[in-house]
CSV table of C-alpha atoms and ligand atoms in Angstrom, one decimal:
chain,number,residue,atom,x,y,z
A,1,UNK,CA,4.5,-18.8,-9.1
A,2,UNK,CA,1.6,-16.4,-8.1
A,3,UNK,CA,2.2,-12.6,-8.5
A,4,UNK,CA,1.1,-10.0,-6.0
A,5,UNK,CA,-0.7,-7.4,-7.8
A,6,UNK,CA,-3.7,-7.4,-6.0
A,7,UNK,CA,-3.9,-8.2,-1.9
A,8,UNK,CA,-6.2,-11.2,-2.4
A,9,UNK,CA,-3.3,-13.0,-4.7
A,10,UNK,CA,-2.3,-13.9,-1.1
A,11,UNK,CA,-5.3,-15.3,0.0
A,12,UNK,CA,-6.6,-15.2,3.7
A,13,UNK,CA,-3.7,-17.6,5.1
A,14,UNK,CA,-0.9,-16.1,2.8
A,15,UNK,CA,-1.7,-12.6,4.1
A,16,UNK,CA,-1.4,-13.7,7.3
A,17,UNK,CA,1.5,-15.9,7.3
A,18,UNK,CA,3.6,-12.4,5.0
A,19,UNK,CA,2.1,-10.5,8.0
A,20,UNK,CA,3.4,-13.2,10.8
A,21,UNK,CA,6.6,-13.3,8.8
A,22,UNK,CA,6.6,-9.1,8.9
A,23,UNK,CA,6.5,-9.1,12.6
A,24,UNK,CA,9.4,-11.7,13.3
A,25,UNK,CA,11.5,-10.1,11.2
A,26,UNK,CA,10.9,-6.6,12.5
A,27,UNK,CA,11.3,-8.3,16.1
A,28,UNK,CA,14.3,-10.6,15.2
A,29,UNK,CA,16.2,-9.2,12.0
A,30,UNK,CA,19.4,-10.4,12.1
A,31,UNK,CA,17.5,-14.2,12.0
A,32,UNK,CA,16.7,-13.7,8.3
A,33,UNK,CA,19.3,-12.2,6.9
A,34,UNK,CA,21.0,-13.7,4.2
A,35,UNK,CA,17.8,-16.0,3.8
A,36,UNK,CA,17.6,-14.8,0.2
A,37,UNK,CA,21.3,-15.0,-0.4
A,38,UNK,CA,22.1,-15.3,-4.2
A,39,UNK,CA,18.7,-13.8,-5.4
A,40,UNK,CA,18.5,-11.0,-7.5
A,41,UNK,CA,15.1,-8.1,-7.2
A,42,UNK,CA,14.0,-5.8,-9.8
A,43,UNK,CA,12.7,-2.6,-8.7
A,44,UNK,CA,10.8,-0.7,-11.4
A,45,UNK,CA,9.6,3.2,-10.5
A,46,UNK,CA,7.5,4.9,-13.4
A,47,UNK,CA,6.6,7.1,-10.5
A,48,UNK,CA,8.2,9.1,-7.8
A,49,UNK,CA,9.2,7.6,-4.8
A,50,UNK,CA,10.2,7.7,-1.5
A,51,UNK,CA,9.4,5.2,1.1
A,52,UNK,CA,8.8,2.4,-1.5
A,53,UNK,CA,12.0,2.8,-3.1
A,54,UNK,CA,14.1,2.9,0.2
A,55,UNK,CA,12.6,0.5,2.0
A,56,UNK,CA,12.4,-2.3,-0.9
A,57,UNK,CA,16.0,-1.5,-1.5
A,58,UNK,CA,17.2,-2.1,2.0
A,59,UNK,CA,14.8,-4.8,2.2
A,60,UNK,CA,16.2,-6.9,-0.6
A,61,UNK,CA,19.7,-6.0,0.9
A,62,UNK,CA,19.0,-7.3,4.9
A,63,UNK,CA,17.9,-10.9,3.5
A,64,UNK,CA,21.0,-11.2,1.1
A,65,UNK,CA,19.2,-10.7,-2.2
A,66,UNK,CA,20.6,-7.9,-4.4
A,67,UNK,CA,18.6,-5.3,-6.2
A,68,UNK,CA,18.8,-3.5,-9.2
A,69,UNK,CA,16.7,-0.8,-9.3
A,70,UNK,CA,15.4,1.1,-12.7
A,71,UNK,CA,13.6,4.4,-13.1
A,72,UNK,CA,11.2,5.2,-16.6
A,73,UNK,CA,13.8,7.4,-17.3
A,74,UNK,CA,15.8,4.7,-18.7
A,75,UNK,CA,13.9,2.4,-19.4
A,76,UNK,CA,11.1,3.8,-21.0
A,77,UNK,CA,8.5,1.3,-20.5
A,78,UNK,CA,5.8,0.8,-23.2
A,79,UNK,CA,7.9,3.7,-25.1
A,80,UNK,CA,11.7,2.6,-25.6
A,81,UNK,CA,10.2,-0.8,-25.6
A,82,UNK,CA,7.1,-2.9,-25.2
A,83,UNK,CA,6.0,-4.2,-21.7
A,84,UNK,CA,5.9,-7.3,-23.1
A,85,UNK,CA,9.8,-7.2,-23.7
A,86,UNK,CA,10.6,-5.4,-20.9
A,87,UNK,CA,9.0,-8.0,-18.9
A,88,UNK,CA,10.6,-11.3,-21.0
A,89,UNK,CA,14.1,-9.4,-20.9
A,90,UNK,CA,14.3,-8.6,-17.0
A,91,UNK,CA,12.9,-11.9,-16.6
A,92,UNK,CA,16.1,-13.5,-17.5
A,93,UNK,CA,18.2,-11.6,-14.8
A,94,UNK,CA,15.6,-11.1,-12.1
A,95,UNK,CA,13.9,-13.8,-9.8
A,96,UNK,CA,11.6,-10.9,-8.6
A,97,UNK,CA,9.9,-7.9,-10.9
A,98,UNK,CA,8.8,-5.0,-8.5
A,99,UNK,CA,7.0,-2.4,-10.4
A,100,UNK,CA,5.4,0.9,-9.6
A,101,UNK,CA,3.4,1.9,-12.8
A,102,UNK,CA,0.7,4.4,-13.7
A,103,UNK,CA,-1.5,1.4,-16.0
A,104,UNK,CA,-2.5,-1.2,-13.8
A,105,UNK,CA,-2.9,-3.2,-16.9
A,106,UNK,CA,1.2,-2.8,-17.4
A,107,UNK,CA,1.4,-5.4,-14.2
A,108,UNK,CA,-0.9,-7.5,-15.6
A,109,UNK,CA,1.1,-7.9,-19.1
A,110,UNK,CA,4.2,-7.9,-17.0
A,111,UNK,CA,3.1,-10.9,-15.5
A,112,UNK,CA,1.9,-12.9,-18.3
A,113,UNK,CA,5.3,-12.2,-19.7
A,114,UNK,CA,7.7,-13.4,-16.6
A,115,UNK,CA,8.2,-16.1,-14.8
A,116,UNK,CA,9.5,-14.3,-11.8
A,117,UNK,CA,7.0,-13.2,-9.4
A,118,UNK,CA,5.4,-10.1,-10.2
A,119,UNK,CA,5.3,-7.3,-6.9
A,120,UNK,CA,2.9,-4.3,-7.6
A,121,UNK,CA,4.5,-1.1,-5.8
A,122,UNK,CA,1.8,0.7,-6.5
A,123,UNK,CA,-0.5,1.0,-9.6
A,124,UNK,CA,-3.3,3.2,-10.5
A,125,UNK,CA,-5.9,0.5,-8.7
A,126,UNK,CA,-3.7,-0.3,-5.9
A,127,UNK,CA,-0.8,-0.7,-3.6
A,128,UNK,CA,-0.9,-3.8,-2.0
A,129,UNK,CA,2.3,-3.7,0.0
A,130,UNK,CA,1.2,-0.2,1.9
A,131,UNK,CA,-1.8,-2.3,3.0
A,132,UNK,CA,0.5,-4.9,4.5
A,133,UNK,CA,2.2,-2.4,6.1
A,134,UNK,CA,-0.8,-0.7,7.4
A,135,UNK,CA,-2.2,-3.6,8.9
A,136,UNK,CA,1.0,-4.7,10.3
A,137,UNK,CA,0.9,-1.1,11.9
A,138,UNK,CA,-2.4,-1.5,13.1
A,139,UNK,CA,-1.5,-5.1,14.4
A,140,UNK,CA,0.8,-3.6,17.1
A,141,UNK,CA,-2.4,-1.8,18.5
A,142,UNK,CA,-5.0,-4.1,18.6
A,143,UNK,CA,-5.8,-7.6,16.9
A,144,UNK,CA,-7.1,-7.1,13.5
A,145,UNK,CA,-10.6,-9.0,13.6
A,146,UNK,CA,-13.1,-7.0,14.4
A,147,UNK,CA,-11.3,-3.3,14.8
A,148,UNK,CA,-13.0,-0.9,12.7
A,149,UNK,CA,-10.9,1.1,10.1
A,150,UNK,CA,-12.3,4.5,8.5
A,151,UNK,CA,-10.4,5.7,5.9
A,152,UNK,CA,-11.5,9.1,4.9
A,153,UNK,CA,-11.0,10.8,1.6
A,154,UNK,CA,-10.7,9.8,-2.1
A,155,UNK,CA,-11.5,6.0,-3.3
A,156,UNK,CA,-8.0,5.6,-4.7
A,157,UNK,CA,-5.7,3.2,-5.1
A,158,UNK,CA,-4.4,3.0,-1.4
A,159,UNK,CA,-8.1,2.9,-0.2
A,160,UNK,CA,-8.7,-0.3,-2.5
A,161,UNK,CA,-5.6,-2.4,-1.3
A,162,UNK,CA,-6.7,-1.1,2.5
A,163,UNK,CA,-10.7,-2.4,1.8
A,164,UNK,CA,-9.3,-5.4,0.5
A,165,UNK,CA,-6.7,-6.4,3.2
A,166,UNK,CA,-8.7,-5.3,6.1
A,167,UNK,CA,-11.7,-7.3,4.6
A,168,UNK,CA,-9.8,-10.8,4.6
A,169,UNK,CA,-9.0,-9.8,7.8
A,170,UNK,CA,-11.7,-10.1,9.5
A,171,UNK,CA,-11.7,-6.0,10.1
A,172,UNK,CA,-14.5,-3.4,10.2
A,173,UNK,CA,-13.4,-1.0,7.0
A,174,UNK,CA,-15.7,2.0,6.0
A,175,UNK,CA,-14.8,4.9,3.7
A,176,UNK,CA,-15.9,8.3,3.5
A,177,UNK,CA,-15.4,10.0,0.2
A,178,UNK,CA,-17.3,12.5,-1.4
A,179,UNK,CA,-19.7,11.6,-4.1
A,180,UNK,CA,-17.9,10.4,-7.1
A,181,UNK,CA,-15.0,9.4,-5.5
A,182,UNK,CA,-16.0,6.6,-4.3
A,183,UNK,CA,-14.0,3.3,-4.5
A,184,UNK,CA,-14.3,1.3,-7.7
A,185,UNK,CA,-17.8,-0.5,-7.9
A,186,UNK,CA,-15.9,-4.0,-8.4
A,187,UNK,CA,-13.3,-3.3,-5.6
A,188,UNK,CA,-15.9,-2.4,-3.4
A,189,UNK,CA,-18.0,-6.3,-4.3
A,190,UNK,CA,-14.7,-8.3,-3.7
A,191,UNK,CA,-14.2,-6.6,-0.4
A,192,UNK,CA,-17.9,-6.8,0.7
A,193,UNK,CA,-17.6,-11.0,-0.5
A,194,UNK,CA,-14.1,-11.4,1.0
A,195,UNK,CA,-15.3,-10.0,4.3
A,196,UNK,CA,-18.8,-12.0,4.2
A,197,UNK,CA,-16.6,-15.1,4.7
A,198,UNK,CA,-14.1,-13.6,7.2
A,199,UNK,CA,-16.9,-11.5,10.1
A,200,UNK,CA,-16.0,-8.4,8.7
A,201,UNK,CA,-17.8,-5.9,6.6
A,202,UNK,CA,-17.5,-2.6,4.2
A,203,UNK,CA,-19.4,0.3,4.4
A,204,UNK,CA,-19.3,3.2,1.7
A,205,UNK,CA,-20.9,6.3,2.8
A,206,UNK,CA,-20.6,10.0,1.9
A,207,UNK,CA,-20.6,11.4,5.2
A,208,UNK,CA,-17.3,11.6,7.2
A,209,UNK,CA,-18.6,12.1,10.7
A,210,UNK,CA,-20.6,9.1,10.0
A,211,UNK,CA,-17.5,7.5,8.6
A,212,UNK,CA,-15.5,8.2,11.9
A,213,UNK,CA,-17.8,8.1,14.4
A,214,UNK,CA,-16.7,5.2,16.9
A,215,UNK,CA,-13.6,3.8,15.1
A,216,UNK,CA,-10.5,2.6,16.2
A,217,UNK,CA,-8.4,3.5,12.9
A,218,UNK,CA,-8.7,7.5,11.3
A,219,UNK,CA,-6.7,6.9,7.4
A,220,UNK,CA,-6.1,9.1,4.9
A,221,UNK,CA,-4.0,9.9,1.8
A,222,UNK,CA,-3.6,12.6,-0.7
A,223,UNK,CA,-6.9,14.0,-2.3
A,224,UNK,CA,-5.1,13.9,-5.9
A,225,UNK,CA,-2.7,10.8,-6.3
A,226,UNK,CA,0.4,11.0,-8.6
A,227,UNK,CA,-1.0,11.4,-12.5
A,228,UNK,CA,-4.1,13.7,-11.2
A,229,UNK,CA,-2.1,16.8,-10.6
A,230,UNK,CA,-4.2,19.0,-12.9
A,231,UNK,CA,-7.7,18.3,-10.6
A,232,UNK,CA,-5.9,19.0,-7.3
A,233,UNK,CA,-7.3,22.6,-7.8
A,234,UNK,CA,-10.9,21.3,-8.3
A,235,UNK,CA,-10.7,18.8,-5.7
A,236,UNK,CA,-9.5,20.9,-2.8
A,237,UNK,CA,-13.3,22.2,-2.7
A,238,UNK,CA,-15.1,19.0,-3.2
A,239,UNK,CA,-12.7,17.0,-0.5
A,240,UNK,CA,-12.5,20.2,2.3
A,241,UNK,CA,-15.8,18.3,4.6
A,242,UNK,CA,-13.7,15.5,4.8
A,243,UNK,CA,-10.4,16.8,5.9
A,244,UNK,CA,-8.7,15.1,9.4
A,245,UNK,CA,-9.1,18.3,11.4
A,246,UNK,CA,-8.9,17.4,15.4
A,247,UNK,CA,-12.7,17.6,15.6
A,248,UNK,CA,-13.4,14.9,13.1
A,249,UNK,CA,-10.4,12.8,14.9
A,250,UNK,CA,-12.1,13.5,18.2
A,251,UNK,CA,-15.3,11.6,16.9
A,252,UNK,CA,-13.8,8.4,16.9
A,253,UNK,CA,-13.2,6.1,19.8
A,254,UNK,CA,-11.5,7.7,22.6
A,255,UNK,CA,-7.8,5.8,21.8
A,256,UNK,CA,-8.4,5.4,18.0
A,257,UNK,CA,-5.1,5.9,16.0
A,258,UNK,CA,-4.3,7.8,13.0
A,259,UNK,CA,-2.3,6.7,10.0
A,260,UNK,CA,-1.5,8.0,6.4
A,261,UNK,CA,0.8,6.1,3.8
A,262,UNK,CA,2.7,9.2,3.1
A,263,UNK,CA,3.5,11.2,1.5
A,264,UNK,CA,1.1,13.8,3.4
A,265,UNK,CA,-0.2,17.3,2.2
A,266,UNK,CA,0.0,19.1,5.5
A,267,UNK,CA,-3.1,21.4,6.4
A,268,UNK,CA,-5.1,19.4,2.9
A,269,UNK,CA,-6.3,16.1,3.9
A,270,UNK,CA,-5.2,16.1,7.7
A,271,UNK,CA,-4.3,19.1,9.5
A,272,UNK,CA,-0.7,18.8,11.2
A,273,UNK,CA,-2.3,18.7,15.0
A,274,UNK,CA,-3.5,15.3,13.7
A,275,UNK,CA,-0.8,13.8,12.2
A,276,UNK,CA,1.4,15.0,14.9
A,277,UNK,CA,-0.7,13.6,17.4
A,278,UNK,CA,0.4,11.5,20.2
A,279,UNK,CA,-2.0,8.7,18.5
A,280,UNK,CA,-0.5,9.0,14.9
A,281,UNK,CA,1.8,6.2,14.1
A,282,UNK,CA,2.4,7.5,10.4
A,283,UNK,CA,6.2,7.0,10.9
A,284,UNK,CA,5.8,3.6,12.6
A,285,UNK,CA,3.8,2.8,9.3
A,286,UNK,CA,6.3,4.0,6.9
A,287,UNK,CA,9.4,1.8,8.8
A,288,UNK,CA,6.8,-1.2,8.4
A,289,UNK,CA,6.7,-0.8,4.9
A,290,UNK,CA,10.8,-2.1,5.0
A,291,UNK,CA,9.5,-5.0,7.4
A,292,UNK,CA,6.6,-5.7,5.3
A,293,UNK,CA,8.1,-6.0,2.2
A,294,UNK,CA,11.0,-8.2,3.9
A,295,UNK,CA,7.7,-10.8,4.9
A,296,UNK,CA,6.3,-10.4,1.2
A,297,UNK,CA,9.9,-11.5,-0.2
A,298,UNK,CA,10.2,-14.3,2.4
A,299,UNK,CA,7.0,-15.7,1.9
A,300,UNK,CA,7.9,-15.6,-2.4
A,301,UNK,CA,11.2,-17.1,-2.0
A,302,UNK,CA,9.6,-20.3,0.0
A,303,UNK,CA,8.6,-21.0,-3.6
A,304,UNK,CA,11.5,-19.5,-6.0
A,305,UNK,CA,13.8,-22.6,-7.6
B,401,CP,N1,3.6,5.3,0.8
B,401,CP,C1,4.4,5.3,-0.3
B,401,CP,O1,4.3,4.4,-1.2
B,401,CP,O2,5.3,6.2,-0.4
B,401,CP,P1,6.3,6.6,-1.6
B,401,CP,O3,5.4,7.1,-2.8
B,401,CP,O4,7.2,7.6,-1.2
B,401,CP,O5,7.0,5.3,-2.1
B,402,NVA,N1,-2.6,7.6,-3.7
B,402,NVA,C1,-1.2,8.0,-3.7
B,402,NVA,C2,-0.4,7.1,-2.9
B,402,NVA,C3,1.1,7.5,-2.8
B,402,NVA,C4,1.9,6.5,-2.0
B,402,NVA,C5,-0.8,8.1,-5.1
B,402,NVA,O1,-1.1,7.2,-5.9
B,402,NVA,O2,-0.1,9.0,-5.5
């Protein structure tokens, strides 16, 4: 069974039949529950959590699937024990491993290890289930093909799953980080091949009026992700030009929306006239993550034994 570490695991028609899936459940819940009565979901956090952890939670619980969910704390993966036997040991319980890890190489050896499906909650290279939530979000604004998405700020793991999804998707994405904090040079080829096939296109620039000028989609996230705590200091200067202030949101199109996978530094990366702006859907975006990850699971269990 394929693992979803990465967006493009999906491929273009898996993407959009989780995101179809997404919607109709969101629209018509009480349809799919119980569809995944008798399964059981692993939930691994290595990392704080918030959003991911409640909504996967619930999630698992409105289709009928029960989940067990385990901090680092008590497990002490790679440290207590070897991913490798993590990974064969919760196999036996588990139909589906969800893990938020700091070493995206963790997932990978979790995955050659288990059978069960592998779900990446976030790594250090990506989180591919905020993307599905973001363009769901996005979705119920505009159609996806050809709307132009700026995300603005550091080239980090939510940027990468965002460039990737919105590239398959026919989508517009551009990024505006400051030098040396760009997205990965690899992540930054598959997007710019993925949309080649699909009409869309990826542009990297250093500028973030150029980034936001005209678009329909302002993102952002935190300038120092979980594990970089000791440079948030020494990137407060180097990120300031590229803060959301109202004057870089006014330089995109006229009904452009904000977003920002939470959680937010208030008055660091946007400044809170933005994200409490009549246009920011931030809190639409965090519900969708529970309907997202309801499609994800859905769209896995049409090919669990
Ligand atoms: N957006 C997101 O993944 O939030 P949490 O870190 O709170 O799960
Ligand atoms: N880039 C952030 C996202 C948190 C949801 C981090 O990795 O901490």
């Amino acid at each position: 069974m394929a693992d979803f570490l990465m967006v493009p695991d999906l491929g273009s028609d898996g993407l959009g039949e989780v995101l179809r899936l997404s919607a109709d459940v969101k629209a018509e819940p009480t349809r799919y529950a119980g569809r995944l009565a008798g399964k059981r979901v692993g939930l691994f956090f290595e990392k704080p959590s918030t959003r991911t952890r409640a909504s996967c939670e619930v999630g698992t619980v409105d289709l009928g699937a029960h989940p067990v969910v385990m901090k680092q704390d008590e497990v002490g993966l790679g440290k207590r024990e070897t991913v490798e036997d993590v990974a064969r040991t919760l196999d036996r319980y588990l139909d589906i491993l969800a893990l938020r890890v700091f070493d995206h190489q963790n997932l990978v050896g979790i995955a050659a290890n288990a059978e069960a499906p592998v779900i990446n909650l976030l790594s250090d290279v990506s989180h591919p289930c905020q993307a599905l939530a973001d363009l769901q979000t996005i979705a119920e604004h505009r159609p996806l093909e050809g709307t132009t998405v700026t995300y603005v700020g550091d080239g980090n793991n939510v940027c990468h799953s965002l460039m990737l999804a919105g590239a398959m998707s026919g989508m517009h994405v551009r990024v505006a980080a400051p030098q040396g904090y760009e997205p990965a040079a690899d992540i930054t080829e598959q997007a710019t091949a993925l949309a080649g096939s699909s009409g869309g296109s990826i542009v990297i620039t250093n500028d973030a009026i150029e980034g936001v000028g005209g678009t329909d989609v302002v993102y952002t996230d935190v300038w120092a992700s979980m594990g970089q705590e000791a440079e948030a200091d020494a990137r407060k200067a180097l990120f300031a030009p590229f803060q959301v202030t109202e004057g870089l949101f006014s330089k995109a199109a006229a009904d452009a929306i904000f977003l920002h996978c939470l959680p937010a530094h208030r008055d660091e990366e946007v400044v809170h006239e933005v994200i409490e702006h009549e246009r920011s859907f931030v809190f639409d975006q965090a519900e969708n993550r529970m309907h997202a990850f309801k499609g994800l699971l859905l769209y896995l269990a049409g090919s669990l034994a």
